[in-house]
CSV table of C-alpha atoms in Angstrom, one decimal:
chain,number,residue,atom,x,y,z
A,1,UNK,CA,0.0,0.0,0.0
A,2,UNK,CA,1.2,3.5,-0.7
A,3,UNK,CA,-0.4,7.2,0.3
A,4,UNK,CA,-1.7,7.3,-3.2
A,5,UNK,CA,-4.4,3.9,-3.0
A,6,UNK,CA,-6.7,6.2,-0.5
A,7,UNK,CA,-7.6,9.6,-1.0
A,8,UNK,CA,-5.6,12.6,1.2
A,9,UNK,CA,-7.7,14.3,3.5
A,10,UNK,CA,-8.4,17.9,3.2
A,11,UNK,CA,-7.1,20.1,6.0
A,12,UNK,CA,-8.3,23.1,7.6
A,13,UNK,CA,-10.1,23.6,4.6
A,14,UNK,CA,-11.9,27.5,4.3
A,15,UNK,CA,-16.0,27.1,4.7
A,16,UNK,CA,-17.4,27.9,2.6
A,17,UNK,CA,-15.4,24.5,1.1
A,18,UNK,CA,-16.1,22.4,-1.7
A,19,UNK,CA,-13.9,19.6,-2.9
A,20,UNK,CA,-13.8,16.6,-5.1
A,21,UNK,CA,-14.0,13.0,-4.5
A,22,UNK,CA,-11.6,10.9,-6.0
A,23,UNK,CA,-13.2,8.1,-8.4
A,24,UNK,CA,-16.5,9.0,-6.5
A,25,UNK,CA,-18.7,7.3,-4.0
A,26,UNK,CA,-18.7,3.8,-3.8
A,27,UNK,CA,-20.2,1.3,-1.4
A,28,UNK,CA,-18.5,0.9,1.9
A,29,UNK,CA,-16.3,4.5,1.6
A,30,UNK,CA,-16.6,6.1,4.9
A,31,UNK,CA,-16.0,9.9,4.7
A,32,UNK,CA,-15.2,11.7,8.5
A,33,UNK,CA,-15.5,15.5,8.7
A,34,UNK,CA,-14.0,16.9,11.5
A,35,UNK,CA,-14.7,20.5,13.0
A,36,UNK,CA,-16.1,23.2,15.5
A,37,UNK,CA,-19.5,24.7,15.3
A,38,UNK,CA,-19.2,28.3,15.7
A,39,UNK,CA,-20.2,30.6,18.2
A,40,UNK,CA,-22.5,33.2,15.6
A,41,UNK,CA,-25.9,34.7,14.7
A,42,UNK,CA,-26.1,32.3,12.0
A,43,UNK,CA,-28.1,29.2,12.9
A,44,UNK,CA,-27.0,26.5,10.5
A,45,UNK,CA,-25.3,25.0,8.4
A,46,UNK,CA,-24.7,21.6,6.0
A,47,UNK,CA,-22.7,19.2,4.1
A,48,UNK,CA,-23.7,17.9,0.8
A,49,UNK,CA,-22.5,15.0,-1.4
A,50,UNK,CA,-22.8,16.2,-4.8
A,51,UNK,CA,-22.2,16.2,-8.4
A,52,UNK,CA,-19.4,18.7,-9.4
A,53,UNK,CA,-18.7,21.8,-7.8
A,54,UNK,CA,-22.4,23.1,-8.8
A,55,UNK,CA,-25.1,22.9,-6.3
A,56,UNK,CA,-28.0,22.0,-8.8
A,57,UNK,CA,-27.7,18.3,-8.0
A,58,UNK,CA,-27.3,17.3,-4.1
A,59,UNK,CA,-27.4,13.5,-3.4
A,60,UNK,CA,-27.3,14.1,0.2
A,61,UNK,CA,-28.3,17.5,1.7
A,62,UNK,CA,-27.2,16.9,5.8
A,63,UNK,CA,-28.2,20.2,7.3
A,64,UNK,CA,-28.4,21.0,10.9
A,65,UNK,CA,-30.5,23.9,12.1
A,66,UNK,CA,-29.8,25.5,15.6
A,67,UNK,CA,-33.7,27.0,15.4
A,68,UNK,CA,-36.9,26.0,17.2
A,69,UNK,CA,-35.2,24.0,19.7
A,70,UNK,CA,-33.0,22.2,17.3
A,71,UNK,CA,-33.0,19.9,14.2
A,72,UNK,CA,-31.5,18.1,11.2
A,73,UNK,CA,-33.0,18.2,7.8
A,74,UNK,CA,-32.1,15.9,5.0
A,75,UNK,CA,-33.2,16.1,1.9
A,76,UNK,CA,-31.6,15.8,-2.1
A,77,UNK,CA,-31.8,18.6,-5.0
A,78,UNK,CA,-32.4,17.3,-8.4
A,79,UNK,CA,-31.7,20.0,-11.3
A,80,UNK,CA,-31.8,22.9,-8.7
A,81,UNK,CA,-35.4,21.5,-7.5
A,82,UNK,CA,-35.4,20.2,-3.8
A,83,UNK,CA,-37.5,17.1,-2.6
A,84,UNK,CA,-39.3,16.3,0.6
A,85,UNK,CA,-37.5,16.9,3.4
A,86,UNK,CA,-36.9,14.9,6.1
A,87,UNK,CA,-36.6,16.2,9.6
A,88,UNK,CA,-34.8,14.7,12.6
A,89,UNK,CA,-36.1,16.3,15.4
A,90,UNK,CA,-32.9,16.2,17.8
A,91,UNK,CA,-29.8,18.0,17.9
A,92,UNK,CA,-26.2,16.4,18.5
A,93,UNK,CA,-24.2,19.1,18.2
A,94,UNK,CA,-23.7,22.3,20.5
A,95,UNK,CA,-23.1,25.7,19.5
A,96,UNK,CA,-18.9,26.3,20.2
A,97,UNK,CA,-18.2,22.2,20.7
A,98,UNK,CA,-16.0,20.2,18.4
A,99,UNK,CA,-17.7,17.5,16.4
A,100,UNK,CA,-17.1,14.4,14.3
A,101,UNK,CA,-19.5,13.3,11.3
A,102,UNK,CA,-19.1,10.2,10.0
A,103,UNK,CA,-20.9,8.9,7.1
A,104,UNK,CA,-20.7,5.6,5.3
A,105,UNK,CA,-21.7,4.7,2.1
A,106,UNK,CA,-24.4,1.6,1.9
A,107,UNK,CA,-26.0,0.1,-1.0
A,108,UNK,CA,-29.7,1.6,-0.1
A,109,UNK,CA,-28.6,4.4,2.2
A,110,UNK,CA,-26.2,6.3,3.9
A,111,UNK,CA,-25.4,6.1,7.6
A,112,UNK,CA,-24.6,8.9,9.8
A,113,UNK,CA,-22.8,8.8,13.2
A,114,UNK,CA,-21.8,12.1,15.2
A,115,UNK,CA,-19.9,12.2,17.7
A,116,UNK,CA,-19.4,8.3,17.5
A,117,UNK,CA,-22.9,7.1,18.1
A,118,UNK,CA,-25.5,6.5,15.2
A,119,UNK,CA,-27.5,9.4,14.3
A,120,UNK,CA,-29.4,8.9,11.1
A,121,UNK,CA,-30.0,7.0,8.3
A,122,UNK,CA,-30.9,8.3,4.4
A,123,UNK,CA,-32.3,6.2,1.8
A,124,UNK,CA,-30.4,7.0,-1.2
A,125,UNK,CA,-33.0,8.9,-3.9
A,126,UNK,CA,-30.8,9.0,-6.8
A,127,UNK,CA,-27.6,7.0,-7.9
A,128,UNK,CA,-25.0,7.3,-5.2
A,129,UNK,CA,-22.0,6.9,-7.9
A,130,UNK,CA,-22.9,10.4,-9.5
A,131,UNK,CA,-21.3,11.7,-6.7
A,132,UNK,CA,-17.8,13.3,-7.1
A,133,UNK,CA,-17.9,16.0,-4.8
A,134,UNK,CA,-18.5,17.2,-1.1
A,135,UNK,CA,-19.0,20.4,0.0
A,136,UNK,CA,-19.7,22.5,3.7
A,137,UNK,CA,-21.3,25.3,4.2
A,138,UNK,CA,-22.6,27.9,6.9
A,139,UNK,CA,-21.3,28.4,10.6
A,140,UNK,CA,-18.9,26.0,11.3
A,141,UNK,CA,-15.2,25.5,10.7
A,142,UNK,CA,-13.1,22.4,9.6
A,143,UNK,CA,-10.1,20.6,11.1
A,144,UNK,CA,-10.2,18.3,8.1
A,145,UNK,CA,-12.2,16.0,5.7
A,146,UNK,CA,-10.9,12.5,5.4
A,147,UNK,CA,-11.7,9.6,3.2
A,148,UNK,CA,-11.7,5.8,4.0
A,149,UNK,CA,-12.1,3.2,1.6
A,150,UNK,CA,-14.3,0.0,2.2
A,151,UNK,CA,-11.2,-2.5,2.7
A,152,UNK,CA,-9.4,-0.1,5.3
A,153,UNK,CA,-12.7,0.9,7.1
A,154,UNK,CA,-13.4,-2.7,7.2
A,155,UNK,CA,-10.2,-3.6,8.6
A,156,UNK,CA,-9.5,-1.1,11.6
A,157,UNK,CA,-13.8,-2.2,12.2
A,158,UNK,CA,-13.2,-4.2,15.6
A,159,UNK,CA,-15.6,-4.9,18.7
A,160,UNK,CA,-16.4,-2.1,20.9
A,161,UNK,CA,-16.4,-4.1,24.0
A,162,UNK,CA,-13.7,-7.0,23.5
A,163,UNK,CA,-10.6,-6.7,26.4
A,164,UNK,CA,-8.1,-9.7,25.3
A,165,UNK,CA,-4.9,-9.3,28.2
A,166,UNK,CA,-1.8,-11.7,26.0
A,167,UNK,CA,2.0,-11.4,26.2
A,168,UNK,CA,4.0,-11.5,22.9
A,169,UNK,CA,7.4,-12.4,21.4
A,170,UNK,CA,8.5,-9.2,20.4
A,171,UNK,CA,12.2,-10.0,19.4
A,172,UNK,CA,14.7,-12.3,20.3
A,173,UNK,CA,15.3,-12.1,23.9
A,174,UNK,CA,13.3,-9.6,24.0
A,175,UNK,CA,9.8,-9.9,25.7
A,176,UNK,CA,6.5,-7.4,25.2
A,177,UNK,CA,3.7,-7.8,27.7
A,178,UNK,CA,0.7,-6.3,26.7
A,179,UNK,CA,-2.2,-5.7,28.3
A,180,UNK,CA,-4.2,-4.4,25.5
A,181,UNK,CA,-6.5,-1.5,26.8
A,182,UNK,CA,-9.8,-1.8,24.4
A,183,UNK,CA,-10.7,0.6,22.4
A,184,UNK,CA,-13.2,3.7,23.7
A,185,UNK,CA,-15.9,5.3,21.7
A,186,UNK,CA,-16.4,9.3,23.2
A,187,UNK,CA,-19.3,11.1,22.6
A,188,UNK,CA,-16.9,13.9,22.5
A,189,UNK,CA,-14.6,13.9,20.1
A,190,UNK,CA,-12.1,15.7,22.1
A,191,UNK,CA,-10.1,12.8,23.3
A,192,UNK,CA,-8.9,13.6,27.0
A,193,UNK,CA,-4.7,13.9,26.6
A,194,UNK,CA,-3.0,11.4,27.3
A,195,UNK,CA,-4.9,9.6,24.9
A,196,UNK,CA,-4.1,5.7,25.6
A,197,UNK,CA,-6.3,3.0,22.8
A,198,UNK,CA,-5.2,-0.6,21.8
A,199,UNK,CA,-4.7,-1.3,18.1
A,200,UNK,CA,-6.7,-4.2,17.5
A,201,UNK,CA,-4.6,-7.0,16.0
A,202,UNK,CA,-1.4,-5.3,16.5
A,203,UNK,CA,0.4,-3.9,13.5
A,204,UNK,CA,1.1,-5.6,10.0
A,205,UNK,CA,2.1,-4.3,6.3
A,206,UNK,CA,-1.0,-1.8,4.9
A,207,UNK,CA,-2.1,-1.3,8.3
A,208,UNK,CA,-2.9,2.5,8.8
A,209,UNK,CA,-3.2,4.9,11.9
A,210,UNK,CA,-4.6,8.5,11.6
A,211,UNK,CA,-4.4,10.7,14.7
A,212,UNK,CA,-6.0,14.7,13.9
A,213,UNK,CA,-6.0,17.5,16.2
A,214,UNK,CA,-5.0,20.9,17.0
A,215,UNK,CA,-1.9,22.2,17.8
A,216,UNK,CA,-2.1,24.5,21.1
A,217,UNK,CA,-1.0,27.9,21.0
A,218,UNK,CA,1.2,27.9,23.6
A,219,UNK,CA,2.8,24.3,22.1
A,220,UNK,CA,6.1,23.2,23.0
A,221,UNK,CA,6.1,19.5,22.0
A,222,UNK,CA,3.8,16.6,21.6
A,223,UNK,CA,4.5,13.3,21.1
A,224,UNK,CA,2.6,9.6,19.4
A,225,UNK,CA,4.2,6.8,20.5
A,226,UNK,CA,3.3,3.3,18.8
A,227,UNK,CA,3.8,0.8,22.0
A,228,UNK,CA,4.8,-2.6,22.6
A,229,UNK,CA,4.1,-3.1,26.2
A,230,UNK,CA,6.7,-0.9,27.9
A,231,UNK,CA,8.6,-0.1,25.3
A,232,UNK,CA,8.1,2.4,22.4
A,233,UNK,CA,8.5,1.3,18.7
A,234,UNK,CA,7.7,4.4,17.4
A,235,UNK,CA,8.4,7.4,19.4
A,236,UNK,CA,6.8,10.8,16.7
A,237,UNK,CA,7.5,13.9,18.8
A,238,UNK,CA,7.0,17.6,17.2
A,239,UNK,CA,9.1,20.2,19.1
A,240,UNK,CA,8.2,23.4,18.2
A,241,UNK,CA,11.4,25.1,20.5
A,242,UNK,CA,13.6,23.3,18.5
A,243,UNK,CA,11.4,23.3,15.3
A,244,UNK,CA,12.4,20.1,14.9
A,245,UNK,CA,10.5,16.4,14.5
A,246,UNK,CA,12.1,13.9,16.7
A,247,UNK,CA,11.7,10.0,15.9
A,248,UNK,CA,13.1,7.3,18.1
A,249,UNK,CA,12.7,4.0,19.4
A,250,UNK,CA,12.9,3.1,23.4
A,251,UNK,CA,14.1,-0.7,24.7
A,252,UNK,CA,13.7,-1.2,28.1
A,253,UNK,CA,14.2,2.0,29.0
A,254,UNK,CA,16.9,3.6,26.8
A,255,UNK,CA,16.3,5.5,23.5
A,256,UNK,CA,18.3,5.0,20.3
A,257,UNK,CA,19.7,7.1,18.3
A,258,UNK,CA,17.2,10.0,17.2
A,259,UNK,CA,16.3,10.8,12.8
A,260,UNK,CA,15.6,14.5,12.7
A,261,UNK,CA,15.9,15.1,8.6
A,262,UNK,CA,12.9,16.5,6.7
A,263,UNK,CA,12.9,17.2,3.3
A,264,UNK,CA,11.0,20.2,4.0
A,265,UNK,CA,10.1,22.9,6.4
A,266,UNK,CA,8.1,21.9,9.6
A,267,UNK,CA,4.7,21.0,8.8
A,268,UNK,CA,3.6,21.2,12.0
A,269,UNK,CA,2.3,24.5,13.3
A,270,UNK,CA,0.9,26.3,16.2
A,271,UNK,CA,-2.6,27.0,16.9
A,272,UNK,CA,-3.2,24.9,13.1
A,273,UNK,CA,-5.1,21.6,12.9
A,274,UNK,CA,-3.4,18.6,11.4
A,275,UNK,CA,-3.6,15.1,10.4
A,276,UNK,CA,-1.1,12.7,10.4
A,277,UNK,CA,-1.1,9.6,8.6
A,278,UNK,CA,1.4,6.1,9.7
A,279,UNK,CA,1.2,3.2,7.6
A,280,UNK,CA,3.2,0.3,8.7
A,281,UNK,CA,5.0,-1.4,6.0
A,282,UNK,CA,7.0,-4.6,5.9
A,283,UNK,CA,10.3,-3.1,6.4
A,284,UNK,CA,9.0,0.8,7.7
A,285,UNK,CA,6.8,2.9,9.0
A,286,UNK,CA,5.5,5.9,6.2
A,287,UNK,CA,4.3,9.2,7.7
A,288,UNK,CA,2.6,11.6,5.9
A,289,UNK,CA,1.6,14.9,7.4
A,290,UNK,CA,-1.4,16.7,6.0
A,291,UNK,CA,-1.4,14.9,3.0
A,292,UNK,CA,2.4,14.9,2.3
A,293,UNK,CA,4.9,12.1,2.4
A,294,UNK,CA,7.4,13.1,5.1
A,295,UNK,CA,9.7,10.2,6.1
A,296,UNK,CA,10.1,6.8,6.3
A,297,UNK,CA,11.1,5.2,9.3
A,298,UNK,CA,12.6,2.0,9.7
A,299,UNK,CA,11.5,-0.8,12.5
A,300,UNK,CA,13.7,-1.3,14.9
A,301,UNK,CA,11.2,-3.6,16.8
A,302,UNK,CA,10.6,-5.9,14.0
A,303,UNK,CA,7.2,-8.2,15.2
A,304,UNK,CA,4.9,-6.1,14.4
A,305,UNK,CA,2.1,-7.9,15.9
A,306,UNK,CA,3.7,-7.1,18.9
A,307,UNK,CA,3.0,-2.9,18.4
A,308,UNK,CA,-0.3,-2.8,19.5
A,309,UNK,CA,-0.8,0.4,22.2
A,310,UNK,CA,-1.2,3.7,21.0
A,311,UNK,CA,-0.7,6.7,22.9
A,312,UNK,CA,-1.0,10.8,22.2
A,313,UNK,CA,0.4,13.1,24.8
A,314,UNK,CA,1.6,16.4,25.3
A,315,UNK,CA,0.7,20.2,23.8
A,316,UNK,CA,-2.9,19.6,21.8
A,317,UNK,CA,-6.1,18.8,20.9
A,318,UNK,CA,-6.5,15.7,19.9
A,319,UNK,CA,-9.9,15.2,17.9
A,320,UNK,CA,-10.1,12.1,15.9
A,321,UNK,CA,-7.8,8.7,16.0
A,322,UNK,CA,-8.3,6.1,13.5
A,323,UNK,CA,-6.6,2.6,14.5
């Protein structure tokens, strides 16, 4: 697998946003907008799967209205002409929170979760696969738009409620116990830092990770560390007093040598939202940070099984993890 087999996300893209989807829906892509609703006079605002970057044909209208006590309206626009809507009378979301949106292509609908718990469900009126584009209007503002395709999504799918407690060989010698700590849904998708979740099944080659957040203001350094029971595989740590991105490993107890190169500037910023992507290969770990390649990094603990903590610490916001 390589960055290019899924789409990149879109990052701290400008509302009013509209942007393409590459080879268009299909059945099983999960699409995950991340963001803040904002603190205004204005009282909505929507996302729309669509056909091209004109709004005369809306698959999917999702359009929350902070009015009359709250609601959501869906509804689809066929050559500029709306349909009947359809009204859920609750609202998820709160005026100044963050929120996550998650919907998932079906073959009769799509499927809606906010804030990780099932919200709605739309019965598809027209074709989904004339959909190529997504757009996001009205009073809120994005962290980033990412995209999931059916074989990933259906991969990093594991059991809400499953605790398995094992111990692994990690390398020769060299022992990992892990208690794996199962993985937590939050109705608030501002994780509480430090952010500790098990990565069902442990690493292998194509297996992805995507942490997003914000970096603070006042940010000296963060850090996401890919564990194998006390030790660190994969030690990621932004340091904005050094402008520099540190990667290491740790074995019982003492770090190896640390890679600082970049072939470009730091793409890390404060106060800025990010995304950073990790896909384990067979013989490295790529990173790619808000949609570019960055570095490879080579294992130095080699049973990749065996990696199978994650943890998120230090200056941010964290607001979405994908394992």
């Amino acid at each position: 697998m390589n960055f290019g087999s899924v789409q990149p996300p879109f990052v701290n893209p400008i509302v009013p946003f509209t942007g393409s989807i590459q080879g268009g829906l299909q059945e099983g892509l999960q699409v995950t907008v991340n963001g803040i609703v904002h603190q205004s006079s204005a009282t909505r605002f929507a996302v729309n799967f669509q056909t091209g970057f004109s709004d005369q044909d809306i698959a999917f209208h999702f359009n929350p209205r902070f009015e009359e006590g709250g609601y959501v309206v869906c509804n689809t626009k066929q050559k500029g002409s709306w349909g009947a809507e359809e009204r859920k009378m609750q609202m998820p979301l709160q005026k100044g929170n963050p929120f996550e949106l998650r919907f998932l292509v079906q073959s009769m609908e799509f499927q809606v979760m906010v804030n990780g718990n099932l919200f709605t469900q739309y019965s598809h009126r027209v074709p989904f696969h004339r959909v190529d584009a997504i757009s996001v209007t009205g009073a809120v503002g994005l962290t980033n738009i990412s995209f999931q395709s059916p074989v990933s999504w259906q991969a990093n799918a594991a059991p809400m409620t499953q605790t398995v407690i094992h111990t692994i060989q990690s390398a020769p010698g060299h022992m990992c116990s892990n208690p794996v700590i199962p993985p937590v849904m939050y109705t608030n998708p501002t994780y509480p830092i430090p952010y500790f979740t098990a990565i069902p099944g442990g690493l292998y080659p194509s297996k992805s990770i995507t942490v997003s957040g914000t970096v603070l203001s006042s940010a000296q350094r963060f850090h996401i560390n890919l564990r194998c029971g006390s030790d660190i595989a994969f030690h990621l740590n932004p340091r904005f007093n050094e402008n520099a991105v540190v990667r290491n490993t740790q074995i019982s107890g003492s770090w190896g040598p640390e890679e600082r190169g970049l072939p470009q500037a730091m793409p890390f910023s404060r106060g800025q939202g990010f995304l950073v992507w990790i896909i384990c290969e067979g013989h490295c770990f790529k990173v790619a940070v808000n949609g570019q390649h960055l570095f490879d990094y080579y294992h130095r603990l080699k049973n990749l099984p065996a990696i199978n903590n994650l943890e998120v610490g230090g200056d941010i916001q964290l607001t979405h993890v994908q394992t």
